[in-house]
Amino acid sequence: MLEVRNLSHHYGDRQVLDDVSFEVAPGHLTGFVGANGAGKTTTMRAILGLIRPNSGEVLVNARSISNADRAGIGYMPEERGLYPKMKVHEQIVYFAQLHGVDKTSAAKRADELLERVGLAERRESKVEDLSLGNQQRAQICVALVHDPSILILDEPFSGLDPIAVEAVLAVLQERADAGAPVLFSSHQLEVVEKLSDDLVIISNGRVVAKGARQALQEQHSQGLYRFGIDDAGWIEQQPGVTIAGREGGDVIVHLAGDNSKAAAQQLLRQALERGAVHRFQRELVPLKTIFKEVR
């Protein structure tokens, strides 16, 4: 378990972190979301020991994080941290050796990772000759090559096409399945929504929402239901019903009141009396809606 507890930090007169607290559970992919300047990168740097926060602490398994813990972290910065004139495979091996991995094991692991992220054919290319997306893949290999016990990734999916996102996700999920806490930030909210087990949303240096992704979506989706019916004209005439949207042949409704579940069942009965119901389900708002509501 990685725990950030009551972190506060300022640069001069500017408060960049204000009592930030959250947990990253073992085996979970935790999405860290916020606008530019919200405090994501500063939080990550505090975890890594690159800055010393004015107050608060970082814990690993309920004890203060040590230098040995930090040596076991796989970190991917938002800015490229690779040597442009080194060859890709050589570079991954070099970083593995910095973490204490012997050269033979490092070379084998580098080969495996390059194959997994679809970069094996460019193993002998210089980093500066790669596209930005392929540089991103190489950077991810560097973060993973020493089999880290914790993963911290700042914008890992930036510049990747959908196929590359899937390949990278598979590698990250493998580390999570091995029990590693995985914290990643991204501005691509649709990607975060798809990948995250848990979410932490930060705004102006403060955590404004956190928890299991689906639970947060359900919390912000009270009273929303999706009906797939042939004729939806009657439904908006019902008391307490507001049309929240339409998609294909479906209508999304918002039901007012504290007992929306019972109201939805009543509406379903009415729909069945009128004809076929092709779909009936709770509707979850997308992450971008939650982000706008809490920031």
XYZ file of C-alpha atoms in Angstrom:
295
model
C 0.000 0.000 0.000
C 1.262 3.442 -0.964
C -0.210 6.233 1.145
C 0.086 9.980 0.747
C -0.832 11.645 4.026
C -1.524 15.368 4.563
C 1.018 16.671 2.050
C 1.293 20.461 1.857
C 3.853 22.400 -0.120
C 4.413 25.883 -1.436
C 6.820 27.602 -3.796
C 7.315 31.059 -2.368
C 3.867 32.523 -1.815
C 2.147 29.976 -4.051
C 0.493 27.019 -2.312
C 0.743 24.039 -4.679
C -0.355 21.241 -2.314
C -2.875 21.724 0.460
C -3.352 18.759 2.823
C -3.303 16.132 0.047
C -4.166 12.617 1.212
C -4.997 9.424 -0.698
C -4.063 5.760 -0.984
C -2.905 3.632 -3.892
C -3.884 0.051 -3.179
C -1.773 -2.960 -4.213
C -2.942 -4.411 -7.493
C -4.968 -1.318 -8.394
C -4.572 1.115 -11.268
C -5.260 4.509 -9.715
C -5.921 7.405 -12.062
C -4.660 10.784 -10.849
C -6.628 13.546 -12.578
C -6.401 17.314 -12.514
C -5.931 20.369 -14.687
C -2.478 21.733 -15.492
C -0.993 23.170 -12.300
C -3.391 21.260 -10.035
C -0.534 19.590 -8.130
C -0.223 16.152 -9.743
C 3.460 16.334 -10.682
C 4.437 17.967 -7.377
C 2.700 15.135 -5.509
C 4.548 12.534 -7.561
C 7.861 14.280 -6.953
C 7.172 14.284 -3.223
C 6.535 10.531 -3.327
C 9.799 10.017 -5.186
C 11.760 12.220 -2.773
C 12.627 14.731 -5.501
C 11.163 17.483 -3.330
C 10.708 17.665 0.417
C 7.151 18.846 1.180
C 6.638 21.486 3.846
C 4.460 19.059 5.791
C 2.942 15.607 5.521
C 4.444 12.212 4.792
C 4.507 9.312 2.358
C 4.006 5.788 3.691
C 4.614 2.339 2.238
C 2.823 -0.468 4.018
C 2.053 1.824 6.995
C 5.667 2.973 7.530
C 7.562 6.003 6.294
C 8.911 5.493 2.809
C 12.643 4.674 2.751
C 15.377 5.157 0.176
C 15.192 1.418 -0.518
C 11.458 1.746 -1.229
C 12.121 4.613 -3.613
C 14.819 2.610 -5.395
C 12.148 0.034 -6.161
C 9.776 2.544 -7.769
C 9.308 2.569 -11.515
C 8.899 6.212 -12.521
C 7.993 7.710 -15.853
C 8.213 11.515 -15.991
C 6.021 13.590 -18.275
C 9.146 15.101 -19.833
C 11.323 12.658 -21.775
C 14.102 11.370 -19.516
C 16.063 9.410 -22.101
C 19.450 10.028 -23.720
C 18.657 10.951 -27.335
C 21.813 9.519 -28.925
C 21.776 6.164 -27.108
C 20.214 3.153 -28.780
C 16.875 2.036 -27.368
C 17.884 -1.426 -26.132
C 21.223 -0.185 -24.776
C 19.440 2.558 -22.872
C 16.892 0.273 -21.228
C 19.688 -2.059 -20.130
C 21.632 0.905 -18.735
C 18.744 2.076 -16.573
C 18.136 -1.465 -15.339
C 21.771 -1.682 -14.232
C 21.368 1.589 -12.334
C 18.692 -0.246 -10.329
C 21.103 -3.098 -9.605
C 19.959 -5.572 -12.261
C 22.823 -7.586 -13.774
C 23.519 -6.984 -17.460
C 22.379 -10.403 -18.710
C 19.050 -10.219 -16.887
C 18.612 -6.593 -17.928
C 19.137 -7.433 -21.605
C 16.619 -10.268 -21.447
C 14.058 -8.130 -19.687
C 14.611 -5.285 -22.176
C 13.961 -7.663 -25.077
C 10.737 -8.879 -23.452
C 9.437 -5.380 -22.826
C 10.283 -4.083 -26.282
C 8.365 -7.000 -27.750
C 5.404 -6.384 -25.448
C 5.054 -2.698 -26.335
C 5.609 -3.254 -30.059
C 9.055 -1.657 -30.283
C 11.271 -4.702 -30.902
C 12.052 -3.689 -34.486
C 13.506 -0.371 -33.276
C 15.752 -1.834 -30.569
C 18.929 -0.626 -32.330
C 17.545 2.816 -33.234
C 18.713 5.941 -31.464
C 16.032 7.515 -29.287
C 16.223 10.775 -31.251
C 15.241 8.876 -34.412
C 11.991 7.598 -32.883
C 8.596 9.246 -33.163
C 7.249 10.829 -29.996
C 4.882 7.896 -29.520
C 7.716 5.384 -29.819
C 9.858 7.428 -27.435
C 6.950 7.117 -25.012
C 6.984 3.334 -25.389
C 10.741 3.265 -24.732
C 10.269 5.428 -21.643
C 7.679 2.975 -20.308
C 10.133 0.110 -20.827
C 12.689 2.015 -18.743
C 10.142 2.435 -15.933
C 9.337 -1.290 -15.935
C 12.675 -2.958 -16.648
C 13.685 -3.521 -13.008
C 10.322 -5.142 -12.045
C 9.320 -2.249 -9.776
C 7.317 -2.796 -6.619
C 5.492 0.539 -7.158
C 4.732 2.307 -10.446
C 4.306 6.079 -10.808
C 3.606 7.290 -14.332
C 3.087 10.889 -15.396
C 1.069 11.030 -18.654
C 2.081 7.532 -19.841
C -0.423 7.437 -22.715
C 0.438 10.795 -24.258
C 1.106 10.441 -27.978
C 0.097 6.773 -28.149
C -2.396 5.449 -30.667
C -5.211 3.158 -29.426
C -3.290 -0.028 -30.267
C -0.240 1.189 -28.373
C -2.439 2.180 -25.398
C -3.745 -1.389 -25.233
C -0.216 -2.820 -25.398
C 1.060 -0.526 -22.651
C -1.993 -1.178 -20.503
C -1.389 -4.925 -20.694
C 2.131 -4.443 -19.316
C 0.917 -2.119 -16.537
C -1.888 -4.511 -15.643
C 0.685 -7.283 -15.366
C 2.561 -5.286 -12.719
C -0.678 -4.537 -10.900
C -1.639 -8.213 -10.975
C 1.713 -8.939 -9.340
C 0.613 -6.710 -6.449
C 2.213 -3.384 -7.332
C 0.332 -0.149 -6.572
C 0.109 1.802 -9.862
C -0.483 5.565 -9.869
C -0.794 7.307 -13.225
C -1.850 10.750 -14.321
C -3.465 11.601 -17.633
C -5.381 14.407 -19.313
C -7.141 11.803 -21.481
C -10.204 11.370 -19.281
C -11.774 8.719 -21.493
C -8.599 6.614 -21.129
C -8.533 7.123 -17.347
C -12.198 6.116 -17.139
C -11.535 2.950 -19.092
C -8.385 1.876 -17.232
C -8.749 2.981 -13.611
C -9.841 0.897 -10.668
C -9.673 3.967 -8.421
C -9.609 7.717 -8.972
C -8.063 10.713 -7.268
C -9.163 14.127 -8.564
C -7.076 17.118 -7.506
C -7.880 20.799 -8.051
C -5.822 23.797 -6.945
C -3.658 21.604 -4.744
C -6.543 19.903 -2.920
C -8.069 16.460 -3.378
C -11.707 17.108 -4.313
C -12.811 13.520 -4.975
C -11.353 10.056 -4.489
C -12.458 6.442 -4.317
C -13.377 3.509 -6.524
C -14.078 4.725 -10.038
C -17.441 3.009 -10.409
C -18.580 4.139 -6.955
C -17.724 7.752 -7.829
C -19.591 7.452 -11.110
C -22.629 5.995 -9.351
C -22.506 8.741 -6.721
C -22.655 11.402 -9.437
C -25.298 9.563 -11.476
C -28.177 9.513 -8.990
C -31.521 9.313 -10.753
C -30.121 8.595 -14.233
C -31.539 5.653 -16.195
C -31.347 4.493 -19.794
C -34.403 3.128 -21.595
C -34.266 1.460 -24.990
C -37.841 1.786 -26.250
C -39.401 2.275 -29.681
C -41.600 5.231 -28.738
C -40.177 7.581 -26.102
C -42.532 10.488 -26.696
C -44.750 9.655 -23.722
C -41.933 9.300 -21.223
C -41.040 12.997 -20.983
C -44.644 13.794 -20.102
C -44.391 11.818 -16.860
C -44.121 13.793 -13.597
C -40.606 14.062 -12.166
C -38.995 12.939 -15.433
C -36.426 15.038 -17.317
C -34.814 13.942 -20.574
C -31.058 14.025 -19.972
C -30.050 12.846 -23.418
C -30.705 10.609 -26.395
C -28.335 8.128 -27.955
C -29.279 5.988 -30.912
C -32.647 4.509 -30.052
C -32.175 5.026 -26.319
C -33.457 7.813 -24.120
C -31.611 8.798 -20.924
C -33.848 10.168 -18.204
C -33.256 11.869 -14.875
C -35.759 10.986 -12.163
C -36.230 13.573 -9.434
C -36.660 12.710 -5.761
C -34.944 10.599 -3.149
C -36.477 7.298 -4.269
C -35.436 7.273 -7.918
C -35.006 3.497 -7.915
C -38.699 2.937 -7.186
C -39.639 5.625 -9.728
C -37.505 3.872 -12.353
C -39.245 0.558 -11.700
C -42.631 2.248 -12.062
C -41.525 3.832 -15.315
C -40.297 0.450 -16.535
C -43.690 -1.117 -15.838
C -45.358 1.630 -17.831
C -42.939 1.105 -20.696
C -43.597 -2.652 -20.757
C -47.324 -2.013 -20.919
C -46.759 0.105 -24.027
C -44.502 -2.295 -25.907
C -41.035 -3.823 -26.098
C -38.222 -2.586 -23.851
C -34.894 -3.321 -25.497
C -32.736 -1.890 -22.739
C -33.128 -0.717 -19.160
C -30.147 0.123 -16.960
C -28.556 2.634 -14.651
C -26.748 5.319 -16.598
C -23.291 6.331 -15.378
C -22.012 9.793 -16.171
C -18.575 9.948 -17.819
C -15.524 11.002 -15.847
C -15.413 14.360 -17.638
C -18.788 15.218 -16.065
C -17.535 14.392 -12.566
C -14.361 16.373 -13.231
C -16.372 19.465 -14.166
C -18.644 19.108 -11.130
C -15.947 18.794 -8.459
C -13.092 20.998 -9.693
